[in-house]
Short mmCIF file of C-alpha atoms and ligand atoms in Angstrom, two decimals:
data_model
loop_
_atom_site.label_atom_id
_atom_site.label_comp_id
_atom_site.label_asym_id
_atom_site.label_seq_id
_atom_site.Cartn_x
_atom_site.Cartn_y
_atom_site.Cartn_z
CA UNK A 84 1.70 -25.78 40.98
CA UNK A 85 3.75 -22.68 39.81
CA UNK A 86 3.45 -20.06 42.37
CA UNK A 87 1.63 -16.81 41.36
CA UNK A 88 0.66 -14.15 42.15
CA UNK A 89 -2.02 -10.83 42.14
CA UNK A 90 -0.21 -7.84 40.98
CA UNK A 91 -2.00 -5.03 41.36
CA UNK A 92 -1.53 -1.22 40.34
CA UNK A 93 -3.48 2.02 41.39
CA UNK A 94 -2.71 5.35 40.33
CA UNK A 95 -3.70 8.60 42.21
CA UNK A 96 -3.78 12.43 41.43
CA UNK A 97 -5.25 14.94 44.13
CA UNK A 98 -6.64 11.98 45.98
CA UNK A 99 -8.62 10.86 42.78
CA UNK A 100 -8.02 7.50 40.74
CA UNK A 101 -6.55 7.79 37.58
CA UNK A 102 -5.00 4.56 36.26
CA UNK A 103 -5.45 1.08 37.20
CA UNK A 104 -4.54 -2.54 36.08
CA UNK A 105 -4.62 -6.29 37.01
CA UNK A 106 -3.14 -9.71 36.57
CA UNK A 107 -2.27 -13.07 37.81
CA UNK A 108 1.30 -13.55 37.02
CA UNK A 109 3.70 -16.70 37.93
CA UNK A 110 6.84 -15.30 39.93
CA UNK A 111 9.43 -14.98 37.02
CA UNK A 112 6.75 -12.62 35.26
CA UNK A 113 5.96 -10.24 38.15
CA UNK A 114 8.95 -8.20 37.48
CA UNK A 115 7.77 -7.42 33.89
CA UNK A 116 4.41 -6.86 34.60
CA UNK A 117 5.21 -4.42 37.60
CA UNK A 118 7.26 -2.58 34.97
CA UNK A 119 4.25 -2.45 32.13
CA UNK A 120 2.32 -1.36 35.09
CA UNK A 121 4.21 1.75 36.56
CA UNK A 122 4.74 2.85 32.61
CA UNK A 123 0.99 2.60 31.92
CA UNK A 124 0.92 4.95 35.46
CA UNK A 125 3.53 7.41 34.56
CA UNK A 126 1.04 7.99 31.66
CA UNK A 127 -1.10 9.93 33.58
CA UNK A 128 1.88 12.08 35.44
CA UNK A 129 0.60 10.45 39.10
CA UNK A 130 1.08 11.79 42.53
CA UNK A 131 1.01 8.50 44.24
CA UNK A 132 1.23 5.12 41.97
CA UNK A 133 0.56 1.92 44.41
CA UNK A 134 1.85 -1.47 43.07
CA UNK A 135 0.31 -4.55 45.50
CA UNK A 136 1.90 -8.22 44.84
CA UNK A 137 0.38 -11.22 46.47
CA UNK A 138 0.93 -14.61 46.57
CA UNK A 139 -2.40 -16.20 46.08
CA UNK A 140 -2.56 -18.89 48.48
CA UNK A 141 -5.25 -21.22 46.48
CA UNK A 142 -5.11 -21.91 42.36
CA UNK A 143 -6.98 -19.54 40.49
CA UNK A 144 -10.27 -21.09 39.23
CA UNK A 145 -10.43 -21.61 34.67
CA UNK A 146 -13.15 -19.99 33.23
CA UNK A 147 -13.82 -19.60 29.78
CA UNK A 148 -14.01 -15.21 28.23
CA UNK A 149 -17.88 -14.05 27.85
CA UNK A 150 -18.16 -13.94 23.71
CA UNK A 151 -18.21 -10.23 22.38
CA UNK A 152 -19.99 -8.38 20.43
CA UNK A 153 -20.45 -4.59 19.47
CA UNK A 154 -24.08 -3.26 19.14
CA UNK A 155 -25.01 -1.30 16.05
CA UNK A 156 -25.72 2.24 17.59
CA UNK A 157 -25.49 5.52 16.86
CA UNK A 158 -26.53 7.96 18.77
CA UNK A 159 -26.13 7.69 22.67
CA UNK A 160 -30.33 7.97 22.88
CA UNK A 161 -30.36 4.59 20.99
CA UNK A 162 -27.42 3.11 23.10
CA UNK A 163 -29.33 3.94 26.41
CA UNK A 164 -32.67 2.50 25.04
CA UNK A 165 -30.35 -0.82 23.91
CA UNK A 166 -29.17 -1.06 27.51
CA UNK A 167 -32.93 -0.89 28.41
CA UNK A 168 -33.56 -3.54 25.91
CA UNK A 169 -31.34 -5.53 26.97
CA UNK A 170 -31.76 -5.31 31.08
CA UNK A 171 -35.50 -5.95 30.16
CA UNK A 172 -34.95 -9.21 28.67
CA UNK A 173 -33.00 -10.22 31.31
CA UNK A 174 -36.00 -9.58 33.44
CA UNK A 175 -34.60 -6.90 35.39
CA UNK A 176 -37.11 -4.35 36.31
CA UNK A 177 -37.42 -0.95 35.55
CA UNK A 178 -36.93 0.74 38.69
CA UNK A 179 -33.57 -1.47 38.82
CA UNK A 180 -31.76 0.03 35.75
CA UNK A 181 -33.57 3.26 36.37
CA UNK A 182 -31.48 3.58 39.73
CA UNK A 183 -28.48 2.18 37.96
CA UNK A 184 -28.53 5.33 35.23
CA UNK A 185 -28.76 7.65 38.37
CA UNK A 186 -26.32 5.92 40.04
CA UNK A 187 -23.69 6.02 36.94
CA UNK A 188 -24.60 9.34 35.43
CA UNK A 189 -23.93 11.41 38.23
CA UNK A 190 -20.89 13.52 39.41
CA UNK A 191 -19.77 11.53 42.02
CA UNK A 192 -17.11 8.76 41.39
CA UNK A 193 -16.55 5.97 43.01
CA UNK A 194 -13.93 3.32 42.79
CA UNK A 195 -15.79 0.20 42.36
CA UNK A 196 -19.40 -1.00 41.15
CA UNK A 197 -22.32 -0.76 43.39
CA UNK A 198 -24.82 -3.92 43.61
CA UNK A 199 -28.30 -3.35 42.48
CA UNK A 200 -31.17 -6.45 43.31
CA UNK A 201 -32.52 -7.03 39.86
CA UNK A 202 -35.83 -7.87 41.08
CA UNK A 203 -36.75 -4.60 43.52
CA UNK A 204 -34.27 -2.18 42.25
CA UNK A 205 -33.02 -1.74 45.62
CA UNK A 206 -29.01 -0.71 45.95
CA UNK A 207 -27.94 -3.15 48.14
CA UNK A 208 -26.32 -1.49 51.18
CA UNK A 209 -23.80 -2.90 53.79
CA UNK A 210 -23.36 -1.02 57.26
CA UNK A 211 -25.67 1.57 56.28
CA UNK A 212 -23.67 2.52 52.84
CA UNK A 213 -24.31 1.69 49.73
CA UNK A 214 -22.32 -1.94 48.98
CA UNK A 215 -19.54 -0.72 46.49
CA UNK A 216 -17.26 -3.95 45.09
CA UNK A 217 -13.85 -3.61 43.60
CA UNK A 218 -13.41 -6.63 41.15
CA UNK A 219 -10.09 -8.23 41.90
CA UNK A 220 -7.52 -11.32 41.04
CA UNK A 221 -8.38 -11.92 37.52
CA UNK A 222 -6.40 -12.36 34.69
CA UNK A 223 -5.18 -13.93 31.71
CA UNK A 224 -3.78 -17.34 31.00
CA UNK A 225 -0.36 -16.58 29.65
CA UNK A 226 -0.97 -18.46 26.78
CA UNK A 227 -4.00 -16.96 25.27
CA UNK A 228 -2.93 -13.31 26.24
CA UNK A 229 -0.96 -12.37 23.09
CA UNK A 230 -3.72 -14.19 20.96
CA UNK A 231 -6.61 -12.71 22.57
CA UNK A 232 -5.04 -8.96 21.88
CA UNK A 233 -4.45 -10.24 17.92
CA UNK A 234 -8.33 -11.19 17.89
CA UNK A 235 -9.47 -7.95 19.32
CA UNK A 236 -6.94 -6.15 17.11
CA UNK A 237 -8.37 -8.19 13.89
CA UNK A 238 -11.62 -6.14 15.19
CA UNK A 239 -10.09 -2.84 15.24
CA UNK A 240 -10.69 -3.16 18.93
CA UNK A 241 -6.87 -2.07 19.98
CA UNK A 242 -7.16 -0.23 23.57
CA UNK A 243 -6.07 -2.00 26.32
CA UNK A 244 -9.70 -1.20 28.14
CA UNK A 245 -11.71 -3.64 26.15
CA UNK A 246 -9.22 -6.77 27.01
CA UNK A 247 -9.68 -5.44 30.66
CA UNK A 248 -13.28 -4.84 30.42
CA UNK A 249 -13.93 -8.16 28.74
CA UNK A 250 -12.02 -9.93 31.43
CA UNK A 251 -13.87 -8.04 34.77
CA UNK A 252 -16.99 -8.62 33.11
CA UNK A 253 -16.37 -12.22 32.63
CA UNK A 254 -15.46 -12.66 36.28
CA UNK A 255 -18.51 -10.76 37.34
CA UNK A 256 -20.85 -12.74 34.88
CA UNK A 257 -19.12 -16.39 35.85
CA UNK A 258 -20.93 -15.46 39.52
CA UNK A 259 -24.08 -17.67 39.65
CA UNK A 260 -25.96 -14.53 41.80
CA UNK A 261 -24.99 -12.28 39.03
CA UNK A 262 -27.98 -11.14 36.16
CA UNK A 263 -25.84 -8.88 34.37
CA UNK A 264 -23.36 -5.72 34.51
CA UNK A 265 -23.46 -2.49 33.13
CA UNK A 266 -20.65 -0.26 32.53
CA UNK A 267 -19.54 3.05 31.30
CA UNK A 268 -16.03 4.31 31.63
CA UNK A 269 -15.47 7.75 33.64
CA UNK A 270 -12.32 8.49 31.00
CA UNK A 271 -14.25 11.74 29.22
CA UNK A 272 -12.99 10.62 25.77
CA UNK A 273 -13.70 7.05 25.72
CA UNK A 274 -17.08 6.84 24.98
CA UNK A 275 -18.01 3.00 24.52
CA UNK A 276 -19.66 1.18 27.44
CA UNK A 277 -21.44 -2.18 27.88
CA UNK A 278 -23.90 -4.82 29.63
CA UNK A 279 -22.67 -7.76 29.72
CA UNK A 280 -24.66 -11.34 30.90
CA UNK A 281 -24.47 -15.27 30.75
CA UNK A 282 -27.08 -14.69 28.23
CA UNK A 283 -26.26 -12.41 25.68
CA UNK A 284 -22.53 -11.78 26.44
CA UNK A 285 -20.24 -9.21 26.38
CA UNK A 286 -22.39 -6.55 24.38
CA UNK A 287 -20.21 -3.25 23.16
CA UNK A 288 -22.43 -0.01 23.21
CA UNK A 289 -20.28 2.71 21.50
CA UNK A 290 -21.99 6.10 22.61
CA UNK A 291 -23.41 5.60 25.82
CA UNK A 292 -22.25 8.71 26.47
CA UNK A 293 -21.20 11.72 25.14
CA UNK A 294 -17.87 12.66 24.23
CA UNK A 295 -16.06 15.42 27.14
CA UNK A 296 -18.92 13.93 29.82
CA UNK A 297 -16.41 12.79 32.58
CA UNK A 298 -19.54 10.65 34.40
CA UNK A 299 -19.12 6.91 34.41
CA UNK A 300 -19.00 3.76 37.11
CA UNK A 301 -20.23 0.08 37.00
CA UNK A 302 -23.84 -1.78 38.18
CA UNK A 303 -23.82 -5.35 38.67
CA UNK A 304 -27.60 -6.42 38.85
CA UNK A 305 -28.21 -9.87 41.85
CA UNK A 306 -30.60 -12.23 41.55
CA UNK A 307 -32.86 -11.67 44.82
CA UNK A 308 -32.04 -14.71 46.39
CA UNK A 309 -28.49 -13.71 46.51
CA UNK A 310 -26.12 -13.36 49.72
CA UNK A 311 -24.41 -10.28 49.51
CA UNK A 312 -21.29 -11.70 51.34
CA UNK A 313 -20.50 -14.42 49.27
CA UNK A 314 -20.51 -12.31 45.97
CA UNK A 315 -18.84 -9.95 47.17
CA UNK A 316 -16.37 -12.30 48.21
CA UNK A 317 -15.99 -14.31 45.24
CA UNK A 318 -15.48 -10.65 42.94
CA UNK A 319 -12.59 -9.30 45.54
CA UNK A 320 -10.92 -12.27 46.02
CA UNK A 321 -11.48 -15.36 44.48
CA UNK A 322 -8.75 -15.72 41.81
CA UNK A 323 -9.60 -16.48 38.38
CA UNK A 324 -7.56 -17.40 34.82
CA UNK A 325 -9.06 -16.84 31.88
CA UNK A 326 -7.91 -19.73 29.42
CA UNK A 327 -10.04 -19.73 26.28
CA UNK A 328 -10.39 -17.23 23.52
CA UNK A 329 -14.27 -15.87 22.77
CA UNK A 330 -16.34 -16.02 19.92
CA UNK A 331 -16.26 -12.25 18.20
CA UNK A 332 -18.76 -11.61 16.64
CA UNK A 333 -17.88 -7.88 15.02
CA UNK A 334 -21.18 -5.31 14.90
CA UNK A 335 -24.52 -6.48 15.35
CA UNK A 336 -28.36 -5.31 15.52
CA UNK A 337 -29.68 -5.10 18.39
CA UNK A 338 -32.49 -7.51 17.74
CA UNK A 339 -29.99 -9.70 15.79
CA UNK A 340 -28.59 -10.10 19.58
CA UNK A 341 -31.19 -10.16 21.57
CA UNK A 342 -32.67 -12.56 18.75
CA UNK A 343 -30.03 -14.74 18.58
CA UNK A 344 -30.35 -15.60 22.24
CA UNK A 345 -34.11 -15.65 22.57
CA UNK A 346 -34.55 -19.80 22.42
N1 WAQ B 806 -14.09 -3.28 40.11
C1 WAQ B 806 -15.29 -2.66 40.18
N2 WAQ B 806 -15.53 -1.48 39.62
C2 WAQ B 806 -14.52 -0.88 38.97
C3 WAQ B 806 -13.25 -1.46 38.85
C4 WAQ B 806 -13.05 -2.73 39.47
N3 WAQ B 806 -11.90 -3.36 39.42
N4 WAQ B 806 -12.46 -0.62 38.15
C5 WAQ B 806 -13.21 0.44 37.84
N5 WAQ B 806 -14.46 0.30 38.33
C6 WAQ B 806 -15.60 1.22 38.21
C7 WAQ B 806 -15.33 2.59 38.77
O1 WAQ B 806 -16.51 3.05 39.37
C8 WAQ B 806 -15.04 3.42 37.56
O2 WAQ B 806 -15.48 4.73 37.76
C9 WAQ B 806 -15.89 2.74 36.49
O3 WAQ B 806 -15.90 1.37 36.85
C10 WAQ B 806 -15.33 2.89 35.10
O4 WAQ B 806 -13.97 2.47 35.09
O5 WAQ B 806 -15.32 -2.72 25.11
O6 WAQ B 806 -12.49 1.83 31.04
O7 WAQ B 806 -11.73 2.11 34.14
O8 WAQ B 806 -14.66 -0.74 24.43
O9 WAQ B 806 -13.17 4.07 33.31
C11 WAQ B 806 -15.49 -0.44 28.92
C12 WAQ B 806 -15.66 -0.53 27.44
C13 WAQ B 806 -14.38 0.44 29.42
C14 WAQ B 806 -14.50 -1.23 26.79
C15 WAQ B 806 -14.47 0.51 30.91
O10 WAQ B 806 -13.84 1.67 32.85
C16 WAQ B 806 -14.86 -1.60 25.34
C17 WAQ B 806 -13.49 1.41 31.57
P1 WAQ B 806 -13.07 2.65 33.81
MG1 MG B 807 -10.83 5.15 34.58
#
């Protein structure tokens, strides 16, 4: 096997995070990607920019990219009812994505997504904190990385955030304790979140918040039978390449989704 590695890269300003990126990169590419990395850090005029490059001492498991899609919403009222929608179909209670809107929309940002049990709503706590899991050693398969980028670009979707989105999420949703994710960014301008799921995919929810609103974070919903310990360590550090492009599926309604899925 080709050796590779995680390269990892964390900005910080007054203590708080402000840029971050991943990949799994052989050796000769880690000098490239270290360099894309510290320019996409110098972006955001950084007091501290950490780079982290490990060899990864087993071969990254191949998983295939969730498909995508982009809900047809317009207002951020009917994106949070469409994340209710869809949270409800995937049988996850009420009090469950209740407690994940109070646990996103709140001034307080953390750097990783807590873990919610789908079936109680409880936030799953580990020595007496609330569990919070930073999703690590993912990437792309070199060569689908350029393609995937044309494909999103074909769909207007050019920011690097929804290649890196789609990617976490698909790690995240590839976990057999997993029911589904929810995200929305804590950048105040970008205003497009998601849930994403085995079931329904990768589902784009432009609006889900308000444009200037500087609140954001992630929820990953468990299945109640699951141990917290081994998802928590197969989303830090199990390393996984991403080898097949997804089916895009441009805008959709949101029963045309939730339809599409329900037999
Ligand atoms: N693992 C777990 N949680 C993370 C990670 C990680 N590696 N990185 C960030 N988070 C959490 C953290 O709490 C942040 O506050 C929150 O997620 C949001 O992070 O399709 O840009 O980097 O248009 O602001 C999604 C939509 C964009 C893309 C997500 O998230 C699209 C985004 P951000
Ligand atoms: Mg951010």
């Amino acid at each position: 096997m080709t050796q590779l590695y995680s390269i990892r890269m964390r900005a910080e300003q007054q203590a708080l995070h402000v840029s971050g990126a991943e990949d799994i990169v052989s050796a000769q590419d880690i000098q490239a990607s270290a360099i894309s990395f510290i320019t996409r850090a110098l972006n955001h005029a950084p007091e501290k920019i950490v780079i982290t490059m490990e060899k990864l001492d087993t071969e990254p498991i191949r998983l295939p990219l969730l498909p995508l899609v982009t809900c047809n919403v317009k207002t951020t009222e009917s994106a949070h009812s469409a994340v209710r929608t869809l949270l409800s179909s995937l049988k996850i209670c009420d009090e469950a994505v209740d407690t994940a809107f109070s646990l996103i929309f709140n001034d307080r940002t953390v750097a990783g997504a807590y873990l919610i049990d789908a079936d109680s709503g409880q936030t799953l706590r580990l020595r007496n904190s609330k569990a919070i899991v930073r999703v690590s050693r993912f990437g792309l398969l070199d060569s689908i990385a350029e393609e995937l980028q044309d494909t999103l670009n074909k769909h207007g979707l050019t920011h690097h955030r929804v290649k890196e989105a789609l990617t976490l999420a698909s790690k995240v949703c590839s976990s057999d304790a997993v029911v589904a994710e929810l995200c929305v960014s804590d950048d105040p301008n970008y205003t497009t979140g998601y849930v994403a799921s085995k079931k329904f995919g990768y589902v784009r929810l432009p609006h889900i918040k308000k444009l200037g609103n500087p609140q954001g974070g992630r929820v990953v919903f468990l299945k109640n039978n699951a141990s917290l310990s081994i998802v928590i360590k197969f989303l830090e550090k199990t390393p996984v390449l991403f080898d097949t492009i997804p089916e895009m599926k441009g805008v959709m309604d949101l029963d045309e989704i939730t339809g599409s899925c329900n037999s």
